[in-house]
JSON list of C-alpha atoms in Angstrom, two decimals:
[
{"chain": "A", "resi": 1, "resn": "UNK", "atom": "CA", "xyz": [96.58, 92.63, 121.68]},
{"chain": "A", "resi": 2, "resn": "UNK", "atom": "CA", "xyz": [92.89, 91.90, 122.56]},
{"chain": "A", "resi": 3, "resn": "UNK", "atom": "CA", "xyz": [91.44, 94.39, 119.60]},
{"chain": "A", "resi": 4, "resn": "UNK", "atom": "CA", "xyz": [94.09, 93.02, 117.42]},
{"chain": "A", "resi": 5, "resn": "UNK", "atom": "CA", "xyz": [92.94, 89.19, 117.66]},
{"chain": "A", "resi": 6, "resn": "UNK", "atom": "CA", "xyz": [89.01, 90.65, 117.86]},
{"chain": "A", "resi": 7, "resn": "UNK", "atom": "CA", "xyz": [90.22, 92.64, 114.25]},
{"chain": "A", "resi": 8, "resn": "UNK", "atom": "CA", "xyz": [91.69, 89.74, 112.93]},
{"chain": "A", "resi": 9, "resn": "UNK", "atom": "CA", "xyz": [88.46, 87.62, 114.23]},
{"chain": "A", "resi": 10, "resn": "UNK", "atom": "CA", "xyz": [85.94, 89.93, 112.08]},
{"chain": "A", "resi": 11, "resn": "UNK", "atom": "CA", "xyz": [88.20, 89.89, 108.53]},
{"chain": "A", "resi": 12, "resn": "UNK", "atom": "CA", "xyz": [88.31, 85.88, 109.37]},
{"chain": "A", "resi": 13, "resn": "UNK", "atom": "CA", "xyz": [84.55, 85.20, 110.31]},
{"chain": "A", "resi": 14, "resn": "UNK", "atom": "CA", "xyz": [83.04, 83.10, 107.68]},
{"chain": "A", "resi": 15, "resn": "UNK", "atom": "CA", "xyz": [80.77, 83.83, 104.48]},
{"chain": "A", "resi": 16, "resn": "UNK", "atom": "CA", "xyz": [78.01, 81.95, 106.63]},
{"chain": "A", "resi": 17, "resn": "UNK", "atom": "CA", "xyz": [78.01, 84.02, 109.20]},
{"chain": "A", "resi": 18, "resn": "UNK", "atom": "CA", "xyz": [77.84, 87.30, 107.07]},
{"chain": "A", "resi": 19, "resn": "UNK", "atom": "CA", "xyz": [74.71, 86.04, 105.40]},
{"chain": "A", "resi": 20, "resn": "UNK", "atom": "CA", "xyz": [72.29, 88.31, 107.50]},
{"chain": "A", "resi": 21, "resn": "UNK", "atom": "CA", "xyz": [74.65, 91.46, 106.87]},
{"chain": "A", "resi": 22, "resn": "UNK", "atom": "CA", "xyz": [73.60, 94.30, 104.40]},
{"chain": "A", "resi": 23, "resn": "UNK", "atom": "CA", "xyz": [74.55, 94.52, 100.92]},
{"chain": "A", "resi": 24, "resn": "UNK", "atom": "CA", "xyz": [77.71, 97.45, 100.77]},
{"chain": "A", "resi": 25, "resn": "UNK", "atom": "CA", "xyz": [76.30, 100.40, 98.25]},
{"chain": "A", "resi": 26, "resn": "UNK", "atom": "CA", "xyz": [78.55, 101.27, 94.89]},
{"chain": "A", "resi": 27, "resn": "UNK", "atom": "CA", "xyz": [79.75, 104.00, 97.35]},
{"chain": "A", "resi": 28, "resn": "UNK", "atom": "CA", "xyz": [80.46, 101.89, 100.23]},
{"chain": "A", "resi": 29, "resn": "UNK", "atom": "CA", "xyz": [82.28, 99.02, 98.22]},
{"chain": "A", "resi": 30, "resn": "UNK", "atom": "CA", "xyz": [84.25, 102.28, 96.20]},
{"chain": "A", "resi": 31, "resn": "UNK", "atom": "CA", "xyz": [86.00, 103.40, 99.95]},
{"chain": "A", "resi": 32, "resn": "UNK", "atom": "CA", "xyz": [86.76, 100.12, 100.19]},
{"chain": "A", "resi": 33, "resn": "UNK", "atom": "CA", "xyz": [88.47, 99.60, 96.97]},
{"chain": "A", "resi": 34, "resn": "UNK", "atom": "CA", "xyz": [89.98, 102.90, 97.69]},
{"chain": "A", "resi": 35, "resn": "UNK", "atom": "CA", "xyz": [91.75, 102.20, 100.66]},
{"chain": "A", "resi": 36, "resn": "UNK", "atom": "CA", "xyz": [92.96, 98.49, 99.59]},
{"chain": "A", "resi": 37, "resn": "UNK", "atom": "CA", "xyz": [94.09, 99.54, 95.67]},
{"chain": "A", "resi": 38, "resn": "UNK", "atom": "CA", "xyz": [97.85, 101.10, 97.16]},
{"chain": "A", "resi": 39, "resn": "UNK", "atom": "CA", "xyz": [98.13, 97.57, 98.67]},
{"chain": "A", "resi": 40, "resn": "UNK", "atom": "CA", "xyz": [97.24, 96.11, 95.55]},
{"chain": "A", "resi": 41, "resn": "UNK", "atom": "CA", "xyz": [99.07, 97.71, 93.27]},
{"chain": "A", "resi": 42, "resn": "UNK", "atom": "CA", "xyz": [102.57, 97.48, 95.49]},
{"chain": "A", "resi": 43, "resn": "UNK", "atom": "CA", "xyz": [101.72, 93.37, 95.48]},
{"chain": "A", "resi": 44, "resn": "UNK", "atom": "CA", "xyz": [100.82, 93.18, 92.38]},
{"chain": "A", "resi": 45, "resn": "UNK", "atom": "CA", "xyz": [104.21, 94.87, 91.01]},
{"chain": "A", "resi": 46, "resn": "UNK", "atom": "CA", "xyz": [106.17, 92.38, 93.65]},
{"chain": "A", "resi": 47, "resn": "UNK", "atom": "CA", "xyz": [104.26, 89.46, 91.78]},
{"chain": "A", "resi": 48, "resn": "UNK", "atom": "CA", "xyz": [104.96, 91.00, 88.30]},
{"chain": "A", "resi": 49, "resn": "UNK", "atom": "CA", "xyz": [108.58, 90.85, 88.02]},
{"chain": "A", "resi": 50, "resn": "UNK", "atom": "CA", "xyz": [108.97, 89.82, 84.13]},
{"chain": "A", "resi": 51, "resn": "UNK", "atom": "CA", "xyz": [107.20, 93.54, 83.52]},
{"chain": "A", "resi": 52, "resn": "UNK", "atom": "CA", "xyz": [109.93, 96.44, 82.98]},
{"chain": "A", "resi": 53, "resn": "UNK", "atom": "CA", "xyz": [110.87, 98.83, 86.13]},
{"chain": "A", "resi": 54, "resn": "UNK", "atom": "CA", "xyz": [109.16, 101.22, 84.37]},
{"chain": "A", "resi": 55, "resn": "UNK", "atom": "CA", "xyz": [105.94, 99.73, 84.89]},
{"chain": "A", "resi": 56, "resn": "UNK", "atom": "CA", "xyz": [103.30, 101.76, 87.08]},
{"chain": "A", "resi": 57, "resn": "UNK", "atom": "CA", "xyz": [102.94, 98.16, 88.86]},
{"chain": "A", "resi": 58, "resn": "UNK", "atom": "CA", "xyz": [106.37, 98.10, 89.63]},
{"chain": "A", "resi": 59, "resn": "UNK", "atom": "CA", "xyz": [107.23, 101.81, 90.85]},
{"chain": "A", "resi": 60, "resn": "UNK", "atom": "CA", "xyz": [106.91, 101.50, 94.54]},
{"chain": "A", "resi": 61, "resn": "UNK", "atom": "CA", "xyz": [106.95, 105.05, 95.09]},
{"chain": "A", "resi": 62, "resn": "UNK", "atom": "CA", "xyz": [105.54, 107.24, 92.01]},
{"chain": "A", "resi": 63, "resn": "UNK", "atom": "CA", "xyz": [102.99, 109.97, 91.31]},
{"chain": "A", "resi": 64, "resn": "UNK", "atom": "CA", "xyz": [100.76, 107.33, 90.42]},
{"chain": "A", "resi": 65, "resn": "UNK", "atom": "CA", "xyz": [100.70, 105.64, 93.76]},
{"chain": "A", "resi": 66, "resn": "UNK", "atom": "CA", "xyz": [100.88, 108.90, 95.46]},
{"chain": "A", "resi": 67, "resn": "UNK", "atom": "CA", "xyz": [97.36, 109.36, 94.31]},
{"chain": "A", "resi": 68, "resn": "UNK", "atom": "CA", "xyz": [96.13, 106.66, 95.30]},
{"chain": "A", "resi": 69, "resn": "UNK", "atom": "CA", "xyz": [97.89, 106.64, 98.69]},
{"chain": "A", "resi": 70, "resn": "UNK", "atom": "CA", "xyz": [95.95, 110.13, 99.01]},
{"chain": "A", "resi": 71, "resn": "UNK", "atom": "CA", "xyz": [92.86, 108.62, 97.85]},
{"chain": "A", "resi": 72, "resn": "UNK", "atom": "CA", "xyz": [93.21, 105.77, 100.52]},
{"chain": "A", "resi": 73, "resn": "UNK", "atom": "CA", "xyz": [93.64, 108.37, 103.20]},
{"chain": "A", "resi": 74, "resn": "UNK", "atom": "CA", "xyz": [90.72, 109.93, 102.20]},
{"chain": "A", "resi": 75, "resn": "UNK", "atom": "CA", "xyz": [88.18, 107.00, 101.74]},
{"chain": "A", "resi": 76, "resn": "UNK", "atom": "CA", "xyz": [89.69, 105.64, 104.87]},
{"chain": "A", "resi": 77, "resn": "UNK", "atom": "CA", "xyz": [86.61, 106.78, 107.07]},
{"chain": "A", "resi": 78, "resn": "UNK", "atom": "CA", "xyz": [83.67, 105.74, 104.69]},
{"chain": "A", "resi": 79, "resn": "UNK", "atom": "CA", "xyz": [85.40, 102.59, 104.48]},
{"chain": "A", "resi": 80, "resn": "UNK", "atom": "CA", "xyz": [85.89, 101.93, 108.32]},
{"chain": "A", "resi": 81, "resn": "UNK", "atom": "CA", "xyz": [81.88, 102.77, 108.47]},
{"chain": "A", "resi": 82, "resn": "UNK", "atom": "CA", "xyz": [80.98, 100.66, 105.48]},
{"chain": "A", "resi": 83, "resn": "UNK", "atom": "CA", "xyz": [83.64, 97.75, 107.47]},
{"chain": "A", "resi": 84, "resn": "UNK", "atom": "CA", "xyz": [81.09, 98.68, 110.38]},
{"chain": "A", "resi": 85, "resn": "UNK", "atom": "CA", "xyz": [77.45, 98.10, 108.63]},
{"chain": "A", "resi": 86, "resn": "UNK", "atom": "CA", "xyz": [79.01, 94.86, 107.91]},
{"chain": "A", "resi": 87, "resn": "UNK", "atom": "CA", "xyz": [79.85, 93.82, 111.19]},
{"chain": "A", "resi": 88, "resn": "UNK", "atom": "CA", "xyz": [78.86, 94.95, 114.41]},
{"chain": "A", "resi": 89, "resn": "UNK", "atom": "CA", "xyz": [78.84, 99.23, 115.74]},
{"chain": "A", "resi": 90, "resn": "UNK", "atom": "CA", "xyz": [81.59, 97.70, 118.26]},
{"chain": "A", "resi": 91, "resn": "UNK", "atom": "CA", "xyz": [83.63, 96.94, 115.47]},
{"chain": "A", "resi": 92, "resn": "UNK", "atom": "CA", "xyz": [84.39, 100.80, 114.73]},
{"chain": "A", "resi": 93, "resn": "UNK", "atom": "CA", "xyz": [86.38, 101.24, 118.33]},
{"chain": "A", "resi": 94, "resn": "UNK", "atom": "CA", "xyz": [88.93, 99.11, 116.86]},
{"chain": "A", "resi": 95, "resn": "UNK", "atom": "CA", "xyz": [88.80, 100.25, 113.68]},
{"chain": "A", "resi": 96, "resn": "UNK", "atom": "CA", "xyz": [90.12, 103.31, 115.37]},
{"chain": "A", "resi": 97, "resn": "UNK", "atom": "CA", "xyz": [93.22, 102.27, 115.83]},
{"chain": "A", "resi": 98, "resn": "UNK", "atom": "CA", "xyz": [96.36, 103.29, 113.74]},
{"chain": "A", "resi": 99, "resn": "UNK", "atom": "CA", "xyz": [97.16, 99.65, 113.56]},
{"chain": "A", "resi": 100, "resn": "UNK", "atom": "CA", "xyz": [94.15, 98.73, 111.53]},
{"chain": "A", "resi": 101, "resn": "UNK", "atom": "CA", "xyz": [93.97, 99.83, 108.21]},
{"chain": "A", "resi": 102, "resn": "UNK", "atom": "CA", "xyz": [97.45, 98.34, 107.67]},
{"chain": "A", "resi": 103, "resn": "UNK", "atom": "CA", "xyz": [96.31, 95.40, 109.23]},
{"chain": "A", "resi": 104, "resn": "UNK", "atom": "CA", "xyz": [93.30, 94.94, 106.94]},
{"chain": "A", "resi": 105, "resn": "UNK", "atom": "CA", "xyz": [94.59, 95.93, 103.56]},
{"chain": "A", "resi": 106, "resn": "UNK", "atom": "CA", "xyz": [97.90, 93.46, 104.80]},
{"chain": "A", "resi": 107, "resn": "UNK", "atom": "CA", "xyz": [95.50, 90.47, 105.14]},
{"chain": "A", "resi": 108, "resn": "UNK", "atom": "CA", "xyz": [93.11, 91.80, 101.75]},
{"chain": "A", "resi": 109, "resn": "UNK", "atom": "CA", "xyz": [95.83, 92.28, 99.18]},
{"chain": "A", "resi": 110, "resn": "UNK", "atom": "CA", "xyz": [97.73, 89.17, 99.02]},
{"chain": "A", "resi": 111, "resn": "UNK", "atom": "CA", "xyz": [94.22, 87.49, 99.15]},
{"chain": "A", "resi": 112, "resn": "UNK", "atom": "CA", "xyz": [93.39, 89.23, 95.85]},
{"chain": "A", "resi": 113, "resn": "UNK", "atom": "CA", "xyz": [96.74, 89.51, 94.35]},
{"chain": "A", "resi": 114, "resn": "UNK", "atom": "CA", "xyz": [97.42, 85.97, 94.98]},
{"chain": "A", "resi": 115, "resn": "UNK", "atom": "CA", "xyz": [95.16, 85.08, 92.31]},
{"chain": "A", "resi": 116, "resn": "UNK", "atom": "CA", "xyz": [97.66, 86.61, 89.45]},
{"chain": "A", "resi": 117, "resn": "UNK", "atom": "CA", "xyz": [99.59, 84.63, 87.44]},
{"chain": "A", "resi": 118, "resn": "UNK", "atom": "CA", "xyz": [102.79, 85.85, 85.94]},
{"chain": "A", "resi": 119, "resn": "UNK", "atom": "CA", "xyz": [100.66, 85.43, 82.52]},
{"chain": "A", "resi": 120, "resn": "UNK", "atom": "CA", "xyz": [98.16, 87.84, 83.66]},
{"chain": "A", "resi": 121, "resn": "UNK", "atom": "CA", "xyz": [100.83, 90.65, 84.18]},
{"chain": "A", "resi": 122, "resn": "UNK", "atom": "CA", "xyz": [100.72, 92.14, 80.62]},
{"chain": "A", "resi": 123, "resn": "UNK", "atom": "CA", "xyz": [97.23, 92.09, 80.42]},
{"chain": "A", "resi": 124, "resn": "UNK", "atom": "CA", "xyz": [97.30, 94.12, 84.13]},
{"chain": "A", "resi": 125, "resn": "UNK", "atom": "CA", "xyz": [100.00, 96.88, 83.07]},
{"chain": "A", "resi": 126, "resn": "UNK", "atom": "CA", "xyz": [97.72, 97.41, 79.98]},
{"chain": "A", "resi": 127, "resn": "UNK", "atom": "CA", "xyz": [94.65, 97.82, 81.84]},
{"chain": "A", "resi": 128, "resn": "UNK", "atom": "CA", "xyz": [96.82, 100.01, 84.62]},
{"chain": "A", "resi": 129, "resn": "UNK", "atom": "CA", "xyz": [98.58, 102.24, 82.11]},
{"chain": "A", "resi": 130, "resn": "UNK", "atom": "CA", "xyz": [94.78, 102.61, 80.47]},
{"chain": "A", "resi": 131, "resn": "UNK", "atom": "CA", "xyz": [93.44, 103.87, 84.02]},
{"chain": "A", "resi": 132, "resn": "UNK", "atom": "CA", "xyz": [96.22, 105.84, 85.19]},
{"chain": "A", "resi": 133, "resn": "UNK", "atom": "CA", "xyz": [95.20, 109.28, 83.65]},
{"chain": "A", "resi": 134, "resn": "UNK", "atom": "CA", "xyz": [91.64, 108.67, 85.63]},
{"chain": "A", "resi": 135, "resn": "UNK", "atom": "CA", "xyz": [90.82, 109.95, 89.37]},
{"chain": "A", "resi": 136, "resn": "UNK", "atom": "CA", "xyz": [91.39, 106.76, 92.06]},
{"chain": "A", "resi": 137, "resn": "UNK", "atom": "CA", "xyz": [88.32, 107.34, 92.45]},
{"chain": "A", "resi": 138, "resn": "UNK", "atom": "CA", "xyz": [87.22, 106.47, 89.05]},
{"chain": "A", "resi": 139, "resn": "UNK", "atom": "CA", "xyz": [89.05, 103.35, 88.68]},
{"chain": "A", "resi": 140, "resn": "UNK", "atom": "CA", "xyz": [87.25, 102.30, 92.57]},
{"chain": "A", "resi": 141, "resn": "UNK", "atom": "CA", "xyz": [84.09, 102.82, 90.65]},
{"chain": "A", "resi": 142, "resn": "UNK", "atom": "CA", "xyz": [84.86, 100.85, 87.45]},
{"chain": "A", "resi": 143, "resn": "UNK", "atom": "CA", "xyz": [85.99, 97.88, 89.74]},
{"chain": "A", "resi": 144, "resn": "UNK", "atom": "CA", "xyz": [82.97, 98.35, 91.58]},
{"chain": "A", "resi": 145, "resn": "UNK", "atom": "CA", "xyz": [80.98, 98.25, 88.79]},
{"chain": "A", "resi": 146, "resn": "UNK", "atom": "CA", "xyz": [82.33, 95.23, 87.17]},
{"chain": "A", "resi": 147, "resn": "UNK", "atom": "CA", "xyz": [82.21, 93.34, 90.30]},
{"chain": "A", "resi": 148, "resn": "UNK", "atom": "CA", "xyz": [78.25, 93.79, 90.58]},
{"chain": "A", "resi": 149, "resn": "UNK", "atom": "CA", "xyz": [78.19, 92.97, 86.53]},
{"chain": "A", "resi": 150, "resn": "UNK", "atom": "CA", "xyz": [80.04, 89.78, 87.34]},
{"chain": "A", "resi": 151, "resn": "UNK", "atom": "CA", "xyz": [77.94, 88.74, 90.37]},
{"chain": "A", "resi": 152, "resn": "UNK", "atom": "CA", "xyz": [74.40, 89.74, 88.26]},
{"chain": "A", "resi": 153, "resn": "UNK", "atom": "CA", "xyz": [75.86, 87.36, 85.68]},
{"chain": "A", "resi": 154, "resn": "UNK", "atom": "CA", "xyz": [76.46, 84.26, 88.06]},
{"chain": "A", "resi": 155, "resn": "UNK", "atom": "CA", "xyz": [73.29, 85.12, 89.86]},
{"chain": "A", "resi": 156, "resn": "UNK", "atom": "CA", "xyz": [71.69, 84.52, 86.38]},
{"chain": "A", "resi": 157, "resn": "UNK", "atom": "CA", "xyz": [73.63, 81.27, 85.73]},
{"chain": "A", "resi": 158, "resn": "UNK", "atom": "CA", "xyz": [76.13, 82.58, 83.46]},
{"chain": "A", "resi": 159, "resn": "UNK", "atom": "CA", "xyz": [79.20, 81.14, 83.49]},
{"chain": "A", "resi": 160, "resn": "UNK", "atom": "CA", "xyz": [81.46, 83.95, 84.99]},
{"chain": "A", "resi": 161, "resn": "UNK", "atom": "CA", "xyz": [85.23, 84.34, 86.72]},
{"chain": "A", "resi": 162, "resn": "UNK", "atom": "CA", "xyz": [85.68, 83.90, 89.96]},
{"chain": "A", "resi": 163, "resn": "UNK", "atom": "CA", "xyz": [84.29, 87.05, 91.81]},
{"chain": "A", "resi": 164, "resn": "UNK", "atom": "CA", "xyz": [85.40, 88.44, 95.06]},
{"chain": "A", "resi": 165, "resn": "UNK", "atom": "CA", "xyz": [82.82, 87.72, 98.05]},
{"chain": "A", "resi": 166, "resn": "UNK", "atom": "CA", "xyz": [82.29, 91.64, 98.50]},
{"chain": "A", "resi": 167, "resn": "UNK", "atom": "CA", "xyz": [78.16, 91.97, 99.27]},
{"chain": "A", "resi": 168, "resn": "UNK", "atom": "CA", "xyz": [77.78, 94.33, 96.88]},
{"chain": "A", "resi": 169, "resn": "UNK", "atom": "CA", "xyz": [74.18, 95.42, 96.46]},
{"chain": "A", "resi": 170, "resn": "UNK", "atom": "CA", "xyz": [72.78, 94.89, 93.08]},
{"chain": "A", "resi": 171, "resn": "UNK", "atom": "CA", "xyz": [73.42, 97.21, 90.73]},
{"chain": "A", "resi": 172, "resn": "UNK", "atom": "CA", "xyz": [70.97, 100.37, 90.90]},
{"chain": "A", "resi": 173, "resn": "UNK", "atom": "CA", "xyz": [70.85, 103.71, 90.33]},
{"chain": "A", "resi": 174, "resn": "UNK", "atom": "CA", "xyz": [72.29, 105.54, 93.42]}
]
């Protein structure tokens, strides 16, 4: 119960007092969009209820979660050590348990998800059903991406949507 309350301590602990933390790498924030996307998508579909059954959002169990499920499983321990360089090396000993990862993508997914509006859920099967053919991978990358687009944008003063607080280095060649 102690490392549960310490794990739920760390995902809590204010912007503030990440300031002095590293920046993740495209690579780094990727295993962590990796491992949170099968959360994601499962919300998402239980938000998106005016979209057909037939929906990839709405398929609880399909090939197209299956990959991403896989994909999780394997970006699981880059993301645990990216979790880590944002925190503190203790941090990884309870990382280790089975009860984390759930835990973690639990508390991250309605956080993002709660965001959608019913309104946005065409928009979200379009841009699904575009990236299904890709790799998980791929569509890690892409979010990735965007999110360092969108946060070089406000940095600049542009007027941009709200943007996850992720410390996503800069964009650079890696």
């Amino acid at each position: 119960m102690k490392r549960l309350a310490a794990l739920l301590a760390l995902v809590a602990m204010p912007t503030a007092a990440r300031a002095q933390t590293p920046c993740l790498t495209a690579s780094d924030a990727e295993a962590i969009a990796l491992v949170a996307m099968p959360d994601i998508i499962r919300e998402t579909g239980r938000i998106c209820t005016a979209l057909p059954p037939s929906s990839l959002v709405r398929r609880p169990s399909s090939a197209f979660l299956a990959r991403y499920d896989a994909a999780a499983d394997s970006a699981w321990p880059a993301a645990r050590a990216a979790i880590v360089k944002l925190s503190d090396p203790a941090v990884d000993l309870l990382l280790q348990s089975d009860y984390a990862r759930p835990l973690l993508t639990s508390i991250f997914a309605p956080q993002i998800v709660g965001r959608v509006q019913p309104a946005d859920c065409p928009t979200i099967d379009r841009l699904v059903t575009l990236l299904e053919p890709l790799p998980a991978r791929n569509t890690a990358g892409i979010i990735v991406a965007t999110l360092q687009y969108l946060k070089a944008r406000k940095a600049r003063g542009k007027q941009v949507a709200v943007v996850p607080d992720l410390p996503v280095c800069a964009a650079v060649s890696q």
